[in-house]
PDB file of C-alpha atoms in Angstrom:
ATOM      1  CA  UNK X 187      12.917  -9.344  -4.197  1.00 78.00           C
ATOM      2  CA  UNK X 188      15.584 -11.339  -6.014  1.00 86.00           C
ATOM      3  CA  UNK X 189      15.172 -12.133  -9.706  1.00 93.00           C
ATOM      4  CA  UNK X 190      18.212 -13.920 -11.082  1.00 96.00           C
ATOM      5  CA  UNK X 191      16.688 -16.793 -13.056  1.00 97.00           C
ATOM      6  CA  UNK X 192      13.687 -16.303 -15.338  1.00 98.00           C
ATOM      7  CA  UNK X 193      11.846 -19.099 -17.144  1.00 97.00           C
ATOM      8  CA  UNK X 194      10.167 -18.123 -20.428  1.00 96.00           C
ATOM      9  CA  UNK X 195       7.795 -20.754 -21.887  1.00 94.00           C
ATOM     10  CA  UNK X 196       7.543 -20.290 -25.658  1.00 91.00           C
ATOM     11  CA  UNK X 197       5.112 -21.675 -28.211  1.00 86.00           C
ATOM     12  CA  UNK X 198       6.487 -19.377 -30.959  1.00 84.00           C
ATOM     13  CA  UNK X 199       3.194 -17.534 -31.370  1.00 81.00           C
ATOM     14  CA  UNK X 200       2.962 -13.748 -31.388  1.00 79.00           C
ATOM     15  CA  UNK X 201       1.849 -13.973 -27.759  1.00 79.00           C
ATOM     16  CA  UNK X 202       4.977 -15.750 -26.562  1.00 84.00           C
ATOM     17  CA  UNK X 203       7.136 -13.381 -28.627  1.00 86.00           C
ATOM     18  CA  UNK X 204       5.711 -10.475 -26.634  1.00 88.00           C
ATOM     19  CA  UNK X 205       6.467 -12.367 -23.437  1.00 91.00           C
ATOM     20  CA  UNK X 206      10.045 -12.924 -24.621  1.00 93.00           C
ATOM     21  CA  UNK X 207      10.503  -9.201 -25.284  1.00 92.00           C
ATOM     22  CA  UNK X 208       9.208  -8.418 -21.810  1.00 93.00           C
ATOM     23  CA  UNK X 209      11.469 -11.074 -20.251  1.00 95.00           C
ATOM     24  CA  UNK X 210      14.507  -9.625 -22.031  1.00 95.00           C
ATOM     25  CA  UNK X 211      13.774  -6.176 -20.592  1.00 93.00           C
ATOM     26  CA  UNK X 212      13.411  -7.624 -17.096  1.00 95.00           C
ATOM     27  CA  UNK X 213      16.575  -9.698 -17.464  1.00 95.00           C
ATOM     28  CA  UNK X 214      18.522  -6.584 -18.397  1.00 94.00           C
ATOM     29  CA  UNK X 215      17.107  -4.607 -15.487  1.00 93.00           C
ATOM     30  CA  UNK X 216      17.695  -7.316 -12.873  1.00 93.00           C
ATOM     31  CA  UNK X 217      20.855  -8.762 -14.485  1.00 94.00           C
ATOM     32  CA  UNK X 218      19.093 -12.105 -14.640  1.00 96.00           C
ATOM     33  CA  UNK X 219      19.622 -15.207 -16.777  1.00 97.00           C
ATOM     34  CA  UNK X 220      16.917 -16.475 -19.115  1.00 97.00           C
ATOM     35  CA  UNK X 221      15.848 -20.043 -19.773  1.00 97.00           C
ATOM     36  CA  UNK X 222      13.736 -20.360 -22.919  1.00 96.00           C
ATOM     37  CA  UNK X 223      11.459 -23.357 -22.549  1.00 94.00           C
ATOM     38  CA  UNK X 224       9.284 -25.272 -24.992  1.00 91.00           C
ATOM     39  CA  UNK X 225       7.022 -28.221 -24.209  1.00 88.00           C
ATOM     40  CA  UNK X 226       6.861 -30.697 -27.093  1.00 83.00           C
ATOM     41  CA  UNK X 227       3.360 -32.104 -26.754  1.00 80.00           C
ATOM     42  CA  UNK X 228       2.727 -35.779 -27.385  1.00 74.00           C
ATOM     43  CA  UNK X 229      -0.633 -37.310 -28.105  1.00 64.00           C
ATOM     44  CA  UNK X 230      -1.581 -39.587 -25.251  1.00 50.00           C
ATOM     45  CA  UNK X 231      -3.577 -42.023 -27.384  1.00 50.00           C
ATOM     46  CA  UNK X 232      -0.732 -42.556 -29.817  1.00 48.00           C
ATOM     47  CA  UNK X 233       1.820 -43.295 -27.088  1.00 48.00           C
ATOM     48  CA  UNK X 234       0.031 -46.495 -26.201  1.00 50.00           C
ATOM     49  CA  UNK X 235      -0.033 -47.851 -29.769  1.00 54.00           C
ATOM     50  CA  UNK X 236       3.179 -49.851 -29.920  1.00 53.00           C
ATOM     51  CA  UNK X 237       2.940 -50.579 -33.649  1.00 49.00           C
ATOM     52  CA  UNK X 238       3.075 -46.861 -34.427  1.00 58.00           C
ATOM     53  CA  UNK X 239       5.685 -45.947 -31.833  1.00 59.00           C
ATOM     54  CA  UNK X 240       8.721 -45.816 -34.150  1.00 61.00           C
ATOM     55  CA  UNK X 241       6.842 -43.868 -36.810  1.00 60.00           C
ATOM     56  CA  UNK X 242       5.622 -41.469 -34.170  1.00 61.00           C
ATOM     57  CA  UNK X 243       9.136 -41.080 -32.712  1.00 65.00           C
ATOM     58  CA  UNK X 244      10.498 -40.157 -36.165  1.00 67.00           C
ATOM     59  CA  UNK X 245       7.763 -37.555 -36.624  1.00 67.00           C
ATOM     60  CA  UNK X 246       8.469 -36.056 -33.205  1.00 70.00           C
ATOM     61  CA  UNK X 247      12.195 -35.829 -33.955  1.00 72.00           C
ATOM     62  CA  UNK X 248      11.538 -33.985 -37.233  1.00 73.00           C
ATOM     63  CA  UNK X 249       9.251 -31.605 -35.368  1.00 72.00           C
ATOM     64  CA  UNK X 250      11.849 -31.080 -32.654  1.00 75.00           C
ATOM     65  CA  UNK X 251      14.496 -30.230 -35.273  1.00 76.00           C
ATOM     66  CA  UNK X 252      12.235 -27.494 -36.637  1.00 78.00           C
ATOM     67  CA  UNK X 253      11.632 -26.231 -33.120  1.00 81.00           C
ATOM     68  CA  UNK X 254      15.349 -26.168 -32.394  1.00 85.00           C
ATOM     69  CA  UNK X 255      15.794 -23.617 -35.184  1.00 84.00           C
ATOM     70  CA  UNK X 256      12.970 -21.463 -33.843  1.00 86.00           C
ATOM     71  CA  UNK X 257      14.374 -21.711 -30.324  1.00 88.00           C
ATOM     72  CA  UNK X 258      17.823 -20.695 -31.554  1.00 90.00           C
ATOM     73  CA  UNK X 259      16.379 -17.589 -33.183  1.00 89.00           C
ATOM     74  CA  UNK X 260      14.780 -16.642 -29.865  1.00 91.00           C
ATOM     75  CA  UNK X 261      18.013 -17.391 -28.004  1.00 91.00           C
ATOM     76  CA  UNK X 262      20.024 -15.156 -30.307  1.00 92.00           C
ATOM     77  CA  UNK X 263      17.505 -12.361 -29.839  1.00 90.00           C
ATOM     78  CA  UNK X 264      18.226 -12.375 -26.099  1.00 92.00           C
ATOM     79  CA  UNK X 265      21.940 -13.112 -26.410  1.00 93.00           C
ATOM     80  CA  UNK X 266      22.459 -10.060 -28.624  1.00 92.00           C
ATOM     81  CA  UNK X 267      21.422  -7.964 -25.611  1.00 91.00           C
ATOM     82  CA  UNK X 268      24.218  -9.493 -23.532  1.00 91.00           C
ATOM     83  CA  UNK X 269      21.895 -11.785 -21.549  1.00 94.00           C
ATOM     84  CA  UNK X 270      22.922 -15.211 -20.302  1.00 95.00           C
ATOM     85  CA  UNK X 271      20.388 -17.460 -22.013  1.00 94.00           C
ATOM     86  CA  UNK X 272      19.852 -21.200 -22.445  1.00 94.00           C
ATOM     87  CA  UNK X 273      17.195 -23.243 -24.207  1.00 94.00           C
ATOM     88  CA  UNK X 274      15.343 -26.372 -23.096  1.00 93.00           C
ATOM     89  CA  UNK X 275      12.783 -28.603 -24.820  1.00 89.00           C
ATOM     90  CA  UNK X 276      10.950 -31.298 -22.873  1.00 91.00           C
ATOM     91  CA  UNK X 277       8.322 -33.755 -24.080  1.00 86.00           C
ATOM     92  CA  UNK X 278       5.020 -34.150 -22.301  1.00 87.00           C
ATOM     93  CA  UNK X 279       1.256 -34.454 -22.547  1.00 85.00           C
ATOM     94  CA  UNK X 280       0.250 -31.085 -21.045  1.00 87.00           C
ATOM     95  CA  UNK X 281       2.119 -27.803 -21.529  1.00 89.00           C
ATOM     96  CA  UNK X 282       1.174 -26.522 -18.076  1.00 91.00           C
ATOM     97  CA  UNK X 283       2.229 -29.747 -16.353  1.00 93.00           C
ATOM     98  CA  UNK X 284       5.582 -29.847 -18.157  1.00 93.00           C
ATOM     99  CA  UNK X 285       6.268 -26.221 -17.198  1.00 95.00           C
ATOM    100  CA  UNK X 286       5.265 -26.777 -13.571  1.00 96.00           C
ATOM    101  CA  UNK X 287       7.313 -29.964 -13.253  1.00 96.00           C
ATOM    102  CA  UNK X 288      10.394 -28.145 -14.536  1.00 97.00           C
ATOM    103  CA  UNK X 289       9.886 -25.228 -12.162  1.00 97.00           C
ATOM    104  CA  UNK X 290       9.410 -27.558  -9.210  1.00 96.00           C
ATOM    105  CA  UNK X 291      12.618 -29.420 -10.084  1.00 96.00           C
ATOM    106  CA  UNK X 292      14.784 -26.379 -10.825  1.00 96.00           C
ATOM    107  CA  UNK X 293      15.379 -23.061  -9.044  1.00 94.00           C
ATOM    108  CA  UNK X 294      13.660 -20.142 -10.770  1.00 97.00           C
ATOM    109  CA  UNK X 295      12.647 -16.767  -9.403  1.00 97.00           C
ATOM    110  CA  UNK X 296      10.040 -15.836 -12.024  1.00 97.00           C
ATOM    111  CA  UNK X 297       8.069 -17.206 -14.963  1.00 97.00           C
ATOM    112  CA  UNK X 298       7.236 -14.835 -17.830  1.00 96.00           C
ATOM    113  CA  UNK X 299       4.696 -16.139 -20.321  1.00 94.00           C
ATOM    114  CA  UNK X 300       2.049 -15.006 -22.767  1.00 90.00           C
ATOM    115  CA  UNK X 301      -1.647 -15.540 -22.341  1.00 82.00           C
ATOM    116  CA  UNK X 302      -4.046 -15.896 -25.240  1.00 67.00           C
ATOM    117  CA  UNK X 303      -6.748 -14.063 -23.338  1.00 46.00           C
ATOM    118  CA  UNK X 304      -9.205 -16.836 -24.153  1.00 48.00           C
ATOM    119  CA  UNK X 305     -12.802 -16.269 -23.077  1.00 48.00           C
ATOM    120  CA  UNK X 306     -16.319 -17.608 -23.479  1.00 47.00           C
ATOM    121  CA  UNK X 307     -17.134 -21.217 -24.415  1.00 44.00           C
ATOM    122  CA  UNK X 308     -13.688 -21.890 -25.870  1.00 45.00           C
ATOM    123  CA  UNK X 309     -12.119 -20.980 -22.531  1.00 42.00           C
ATOM    124  CA  UNK X 310     -14.562 -23.143 -20.570  1.00 39.00           C
ATOM    125  CA  UNK X 311     -13.828 -26.156 -22.765  1.00 38.00           C
ATOM    126  CA  UNK X 312     -10.056 -25.770 -23.133  1.00 39.00           C
ATOM    127  CA  UNK X 313      -8.954 -23.739 -20.118  1.00 47.00           C
ATOM    128  CA  UNK X 314      -5.690 -21.840 -20.190  1.00 78.00           C
ATOM    129  CA  UNK X 315      -2.098 -22.965 -19.790  1.00 87.00           C
ATOM    130  CA  UNK X 316      -1.229 -19.590 -18.267  1.00 88.00           C
ATOM    131  CA  UNK X 317      -4.032 -19.760 -15.711  1.00 85.00           C
ATOM    132  CA  UNK X 318      -3.034 -23.236 -14.535  1.00 87.00           C
ATOM    133  CA  UNK X 319       0.587 -22.134 -14.205  1.00 91.00           C
ATOM    134  CA  UNK X 320      -0.542 -19.039 -12.275  1.00 89.00           C
ATOM    135  CA  UNK X 321      -2.624 -21.176  -9.935  1.00 86.00           C
ATOM    136  CA  UNK X 322       0.005 -23.853  -9.257  1.00 89.00           C
ATOM    137  CA  UNK X 323       3.410 -22.227  -9.690  1.00 93.00           C
ATOM    138  CA  UNK X 324       5.592 -22.069  -6.564  1.00 93.00           C
ATOM    139  CA  UNK X 325       7.233 -18.894  -7.913  1.00 95.00           C
ATOM    140  CA  UNK X 326       5.723 -15.617  -9.179  1.00 96.00           C
ATOM    141  CA  UNK X 327       4.335 -15.562 -12.713  1.00 96.00           C
ATOM    142  CA  UNK X 328       4.199 -12.542 -15.009  1.00 96.00           C
ATOM    143  CA  UNK X 329       1.582 -13.000 -17.738  1.00 94.00           C
ATOM    144  CA  UNK X 330       1.651 -10.801 -20.837  1.00 92.00           C
ATOM    145  CA  UNK X 331      -1.690 -10.227 -22.562  1.00 86.00           C
ATOM    146  CA  UNK X 332      -1.932 -10.114 -26.353  1.00 80.00           C
ATOM    147  CA  UNK X 333      -2.881  -6.412 -26.275  1.00 81.00           C
ATOM    148  CA  UNK X 334       0.450  -5.327 -24.723  1.00 85.00           C
ATOM    149  CA  UNK X 335       2.423  -3.327 -27.280  1.00 82.00           C
ATOM    150  CA  UNK X 336       5.444  -1.999 -25.403  1.00 85.00           C
ATOM    151  CA  UNK X 337       7.451  -2.503 -22.245  1.00 90.00           C
ATOM    152  CA  UNK X 338       6.817   0.055 -19.534  1.00 92.00           C
ATOM    153  CA  UNK X 339       6.241  -0.090 -15.791  1.00 94.00           C
ATOM    154  CA  UNK X 340       5.300   3.465 -14.865  1.00 95.00           C
ATOM    155  CA  UNK X 341       2.126   2.703 -12.876  1.00 97.00           C
ATOM    156  CA  UNK X 342       1.604  -0.397 -10.735  1.00 97.00           C
ATOM    157  CA  UNK X 343      -1.760  -1.424  -9.271  1.00 98.00           C
ATOM    158  CA  UNK X 344      -1.912  -3.678  -6.198  1.00 97.00           C
ATOM    159  CA  UNK X 345      -5.303  -5.134  -5.154  1.00 95.00           C
ATOM    160  CA  UNK X 346      -5.697  -5.599  -1.388  1.00 92.00           C
ATOM    161  CA  UNK X 347      -8.101  -7.917   0.420  1.00 87.00           C
ATOM    162  CA  UNK X 348      -6.367  -7.604   3.821  1.00 87.00           C
ATOM    163  CA  UNK X 349      -5.023 -11.168   3.688  1.00 83.00           C
ATOM    164  CA  UNK X 350      -1.425 -12.126   4.463  1.00 82.00           C
ATOM    165  CA  UNK X 351      -1.101 -13.046   0.790  1.00 83.00           C
ATOM    166  CA  UNK X 352      -1.316  -9.365  -0.025  1.00 88.00           C
ATOM    167  CA  UNK X 353       1.725  -8.691   2.135  1.00 91.00           C
ATOM    168  CA  UNK X 354       3.855 -10.847  -0.162  1.00 91.00           C
ATOM    169  CA  UNK X 355       2.425  -9.212  -3.288  1.00 93.00           C
ATOM    170  CA  UNK X 356       3.097  -5.773  -1.799  1.00 95.00           C
ATOM    171  CA  UNK X 357       6.749  -6.682  -1.190  1.00 94.00           C
ATOM    172  CA  UNK X 358       7.158  -7.559  -4.871  1.00 94.00           C
ATOM    173  CA  UNK X 359       5.295  -4.424  -5.967  1.00 96.00           C
ATOM    174  CA  UNK X 360       7.560  -2.253  -3.823  1.00 95.00           C
ATOM    175  CA  UNK X 361      10.678  -3.852  -5.301  1.00 93.00           C
ATOM    176  CA  UNK X 362       9.401  -3.391  -8.847  1.00 94.00           C
ATOM    177  CA  UNK X 363       8.407   0.222  -8.130  1.00 93.00           C
ATOM    178  CA  UNK X 364      11.867   0.952  -6.747  1.00 91.00           C
ATOM    179  CA  UNK X 365      13.610  -0.699  -9.707  1.00 91.00           C
ATOM    180  CA  UNK X 366      11.501   1.069 -12.361  1.00 92.00           C
ATOM    181  CA  UNK X 367      10.733   4.271 -10.404  1.00 91.00           C
ATOM    182  CA  UNK X 368       7.026   3.516 -10.736  1.00 93.00           C
ATOM    183  CA  UNK X 369       4.076   5.040  -8.942  1.00 94.00           C
ATOM    184  CA  UNK X 370       2.033   2.677  -6.761  1.00 96.00           C
ATOM    185  CA  UNK X 371      -1.711   2.460  -6.380  1.00 97.00           C
ATOM    186  CA  UNK X 372      -3.530   0.173  -3.948  1.00 97.00           C
ATOM    187  CA  UNK X 373      -7.150  -0.820  -4.558  1.00 96.00           C
ATOM    188  CA  UNK X 374      -9.735  -2.545  -2.372  1.00 94.00           C
ATOM    189  CA  UNK X 375     -13.039  -3.801  -3.737  1.00 92.00           C
ATOM    190  CA  UNK X 376     -16.155  -4.034  -1.547  1.00 88.00           C
ATOM    191  CA  UNK X 377     -18.337  -6.849  -2.846  1.00 81.00           C
ATOM    192  CA  UNK X 378     -21.203  -6.204  -0.397  1.00 66.00           C
ATOM    193  CA  UNK X 379     -24.586  -6.580  -2.106  1.00 61.00           C
ATOM    194  CA  UNK X 380     -27.254  -3.969  -1.417  1.00 49.00           C
ATOM    195  CA  UNK X 381     -30.595  -5.234  -0.116  1.00 45.00           C
ATOM    196  CA  UNK X 382     -33.298  -4.889  -2.827  1.00 51.00           C
ATOM    197  CA  UNK X 383     -35.357  -2.575  -0.612  1.00 50.00           C
ATOM    198  CA  UNK X 384     -32.699   0.137  -0.952  1.00 48.00           C
ATOM    199  CA  UNK X 385     -33.122   0.245  -4.729  1.00 46.00           C
ATOM    200  CA  UNK X 386     -36.777   1.230  -4.289  1.00 46.00           C
ATOM    201  CA  UNK X 387     -35.659   4.374  -2.483  1.00 54.00           C
ATOM    202  CA  UNK X 388     -33.132   5.317  -5.173  1.00 55.00           C
ATOM    203  CA  UNK X 389     -30.049   4.041  -3.376  1.00 56.00           C
ATOM    204  CA  UNK X 390     -27.723   2.090  -5.681  1.00 60.00           C
ATOM    205  CA  UNK X 391     -24.373   2.268  -3.872  1.00 69.00           C
ATOM    206  CA  UNK X 392     -23.095   1.120  -0.505  1.00 70.00           C
ATOM    207  CA  UNK X 393     -21.289   4.462  -0.281  1.00 67.00           C
ATOM    208  CA  UNK X 394     -24.649   6.262  -0.274  1.00 69.00           C
ATOM    209  CA  UNK X 395     -25.750   4.219   2.709  1.00 71.00           C
ATOM    210  CA  UNK X 396     -22.485   4.686   4.615  1.00 72.00           C
ATOM    211  CA  UNK X 397     -20.940   7.972   3.497  1.00 79.00           C
ATOM    212  CA  UNK X 398     -17.814   7.540   5.605  1.00 87.00           C
ATOM    213  CA  UNK X 399     -17.077   3.983   4.500  1.00 88.00           C
ATOM    214  CA  UNK X 400     -14.599   4.827   1.762  1.00 90.00           C
ATOM    215  CA  UNK X 401     -12.477   7.008   4.054  1.00 94.00           C
ATOM    216  CA  UNK X 402     -12.441   4.329   6.785  1.00 94.00           C
ATOM    217  CA  UNK X 403     -11.367   1.640   4.351  1.00 93.00           C
ATOM    218  CA  UNK X 404      -8.534   3.823   3.051  1.00 95.00           C
ATOM    219  CA  UNK X 405      -7.341   4.390   6.609  1.00 96.00           C
ATOM    220  CA  UNK X 406      -7.470   0.633   7.179  1.00 95.00           C
ATOM    221  CA  UNK X 407      -5.449   0.073   3.988  1.00 95.00           C
ATOM    222  CA  UNK X 408      -2.791   2.505   5.153  1.00 94.00           C
ATOM    223  CA  UNK X 409      -2.682   0.851   8.570  1.00 94.00           C
ATOM    224  CA  UNK X 410      -2.474  -2.609   7.019  1.00 94.00           C
ATOM    225  CA  UNK X 411       0.570  -1.548   4.974  1.00 94.00           C
ATOM    226  CA  UNK X 412       2.160   0.722   7.582  1.00 92.00           C
ATOM    227  CA  UNK X 413       5.000  -1.701   8.346  1.00 92.00           C
ATOM    228  CA  UNK X 414       5.809  -2.178   4.646  1.00 93.00           C
ATOM    229  CA  UNK X 415       5.508   1.209   2.973  1.00 91.00           C
ATOM    230  CA  UNK X 416       8.581   3.434   3.338  1.00 88.00           C
ATOM    231  CA  UNK X 417       7.679   6.892   4.691  1.00 80.00           C
ATOM    232  CA  UNK X 418       9.021   8.641   1.594  1.00 79.00           C
ATOM    233  CA  UNK X 419       6.776   6.642  -0.747  1.00 81.00           C
ATOM    234  CA  UNK X 420       3.775   8.437  -2.207  1.00 81.00           C
ATOM    235  CA  UNK X 421       1.043   5.902  -2.928  1.00 92.00           C
ATOM    236  CA  UNK X 422      -2.552   6.310  -4.028  1.00 96.00           C
ATOM    237  CA  UNK X 423      -5.422   4.428  -2.394  1.00 97.00           C
ATOM    238  CA  UNK X 424      -8.672   3.559  -4.150  1.00 96.00           C
ATOM    239  CA  UNK X 425     -11.860   1.925  -2.850  1.00 94.00           C
ATOM    240  CA  UNK X 426     -14.585   0.653  -5.189  1.00 93.00           C
ATOM    241  CA  UNK X 427     -17.604  -1.621  -5.003  1.00 90.00           C
ATOM    242  CA  UNK X 428     -18.628  -4.454  -7.293  1.00 89.00           C
ATOM    243  CA  UNK X 429     -17.188  -7.745  -8.489  1.00 89.00           C
ATOM    244  CA  UNK X 430     -13.508  -7.718  -7.589  1.00 90.00           C
ATOM    245  CA  UNK X 431     -12.031  -8.923 -10.887  1.00 92.00           C
ATOM    246  CA  UNK X 432     -14.217  -6.629 -12.997  1.00 93.00           C
ATOM    247  CA  UNK X 433     -13.441  -3.540 -10.946  1.00 94.00           C
ATOM    248  CA  UNK X 434      -9.711  -4.277 -10.919  1.00 96.00           C
ATOM    249  CA  UNK X 435      -9.587  -4.805 -14.671  1.00 96.00           C
ATOM    250  CA  UNK X 436     -11.729  -1.758 -15.475  1.00 97.00           C
ATOM    251  CA  UNK X 437      -9.751   0.479 -13.127  1.00 97.00           C
ATOM    252  CA  UNK X 438      -6.494  -0.652 -14.746  1.00 97.00           C
ATOM    253  CA  UNK X 439      -7.831   0.098 -18.242  1.00 95.00           C
ATOM    254  CA  UNK X 440      -9.299   3.473 -17.320  1.00 96.00           C
ATOM    255  CA  UNK X 441      -6.228   4.710 -15.436  1.00 96.00           C
ATOM    256  CA  UNK X 442      -3.345   3.665 -17.650  1.00 94.00           C
ATOM    257  CA  UNK X 443      -1.997   0.989 -15.311  1.00 97.00           C
ATOM    258  CA  UNK X 444       1.106  -0.729 -16.736  1.00 96.00           C
ATOM    259  CA  UNK X 445       1.190  -3.725 -14.393  1.00 97.00           C
ATOM    260  CA  UNK X 446      -1.063  -5.370 -11.818  1.00 97.00           C
ATOM    261  CA  UNK X 447       0.676  -7.131  -8.921  1.00 97.00           C
ATOM    262  CA  UNK X 448      -1.766  -9.473  -7.223  1.00 94.00           C
ATOM    263  CA  UNK X 449      -1.708 -12.374  -4.765  1.00 90.00           C
ATOM    264  CA  UNK X 450      -3.149 -15.738  -5.674  1.00 85.00           C
ATOM    265  CA  UNK X 451      -4.404 -18.174  -3.032  1.00 71.00           C
ATOM    266  CA  UNK X 452      -3.431 -21.262  -5.018  1.00 53.00           C
ATOM    267  CA  UNK X 453      -6.876 -22.867  -4.798  1.00 51.00           C
ATOM    268  CA  UNK X 454      -7.110 -26.488  -5.902  1.00 52.00           C
ATOM    269  CA  UNK X 455      -9.661 -29.275  -6.046  1.00 54.00           C
ATOM    270  CA  UNK X 456     -13.185 -28.566  -4.815  1.00 50.00           C
ATOM    271  CA  UNK X 457     -12.257 -25.112  -3.471  1.00 49.00           C
ATOM    272  CA  UNK X 458     -11.173 -24.069  -6.959  1.00 48.00           C
ATOM    273  CA  UNK X 459     -14.272 -25.510  -8.651  1.00 44.00           C
ATOM    274  CA  UNK X 460     -16.624 -23.790  -6.181  1.00 41.00           C
ATOM    275  CA  UNK X 461     -14.826 -20.489  -5.675  1.00 41.00           C
ATOM    276  CA  UNK X 462     -12.835 -19.953  -8.846  1.00 49.00           C
ATOM    277  CA  UNK X 463     -10.159 -17.316  -8.581  1.00 76.00           C
ATOM    278  CA  UNK X 464     -10.301 -13.534  -8.764  1.00 85.00           C
ATOM    279  CA  UNK X 465      -6.635 -13.576  -9.734  1.00 87.00           C
ATOM    280  CA  UNK X 466      -7.138 -15.895 -12.705  1.00 84.00           C
ATOM    281  CA  UNK X 467     -10.038 -13.778 -13.943  1.00 87.00           C
ATOM    282  CA  UNK X 468      -7.807 -10.727 -13.738  1.00 91.00           C
ATOM    283  CA  UNK X 469      -5.114 -12.604 -15.692  1.00 89.00           C
ATOM    284  CA  UNK X 470      -7.720 -13.544 -18.306  1.00 86.00           C
ATOM    285  CA  UNK X 471      -9.243 -10.101 -18.785  1.00 90.00           C
ATOM    286  CA  UNK X 472      -6.609  -7.477 -17.940  1.00 92.00           C
ATOM    287  CA  UNK X 473      -5.021  -5.788 -20.944  1.00 90.00           C
ATOM    288  CA  UNK X 474      -1.805  -5.066 -19.033  1.00 94.00           C
ATOM    289  CA  UNK X 475       0.766  -7.514 -17.651  1.00 95.00           C
ATOM    290  CA  UNK X 476      -0.246  -9.245 -14.413  1.00 95.00           C
ATOM    291  CA  UNK X 477       2.393 -10.237 -11.853  1.00 96.00           C
ATOM    292  CA  UNK X 478       0.948 -12.960  -9.628  1.00 94.00           C
ATOM    293  CA  UNK X 479       2.416 -13.964  -6.284  1.00 93.00           C
ATOM    294  CA  UNK X 480       1.387 -17.217  -4.648  1.00 83.00           C
ATOM    295  CA  UNK X 481       1.147 -17.381  -0.871  1.00 69.00           C
ATOM    296  CA  UNK X 482       4.190 -18.664   0.967  1.00 65.00           C
ATOM    297  CA  UNK X 483       3.888 -22.097   2.536  1.00 53.00           C
ATOM    298  CA  UNK X 484       3.209 -21.950   6.214  1.00 43.00           C
ATOM    299  CA  UNK X 485       6.008 -23.240   8.365  1.00 35.00           C
ATOM    300  CA  UNK X 486       5.162 -26.446  10.239  1.00 31.00           C
TER     301      UNK X 486
END
């Protein structure tokens, strides 16, 4: 894993400040350069009103001047640590789209950004900039939840669903574990529903029906990763049942996980509407940083 250029979108909230602190730590560890990025949002309706264009342009420039000062403060914070850092502000209609356009046009190895952890009706109506970036970014994204209080990467959790996507996520997890001397834990979630007739007989777990299932799955996990895991690495393997995102998030909270490294399938269009994304739900609900790795494009 090579991390030499890190993009840090900032909105100057407490959430993005936490992301900046995390990015600074990573930049020091990987000897990487930082690009601090802010999207200056324009109002689409106003852009089309020619009679107000000059007035609007003047207002935007005043706003940008204020933002330049805030950006400089953030730049100095990183520069004082000896990090190569630059700042960029770009106008646009959507923060996520501006970020993604910049990443697609420029070489970056990682995006580090805060997430507001929005939920409920507000989330349904407004969505999340972080979640859209996670879904569409061509490079890995590290999201920092508002509950994160300090930088540490002692325990890394890697969800496995036996897809090739997981291979890429595992490669990143191994590199991070080596760099930070972290312990690794791999988790697989069985989402098999139990037939209602079993509940009548007091059976409420698939593991009660098949007592050897957990051990077989763990052996399959080890076999799946056999060509990736170095023989000297000691890793833990966990198998649970339930909804994947809930079990991953709860396991991370209950076991002091410092970072989740997870693959994202990059669903779009109808697939995304119908299936949603386990990864984005983990990003939304996990109280630790989540490092998402999008699948590599298949060669033609």
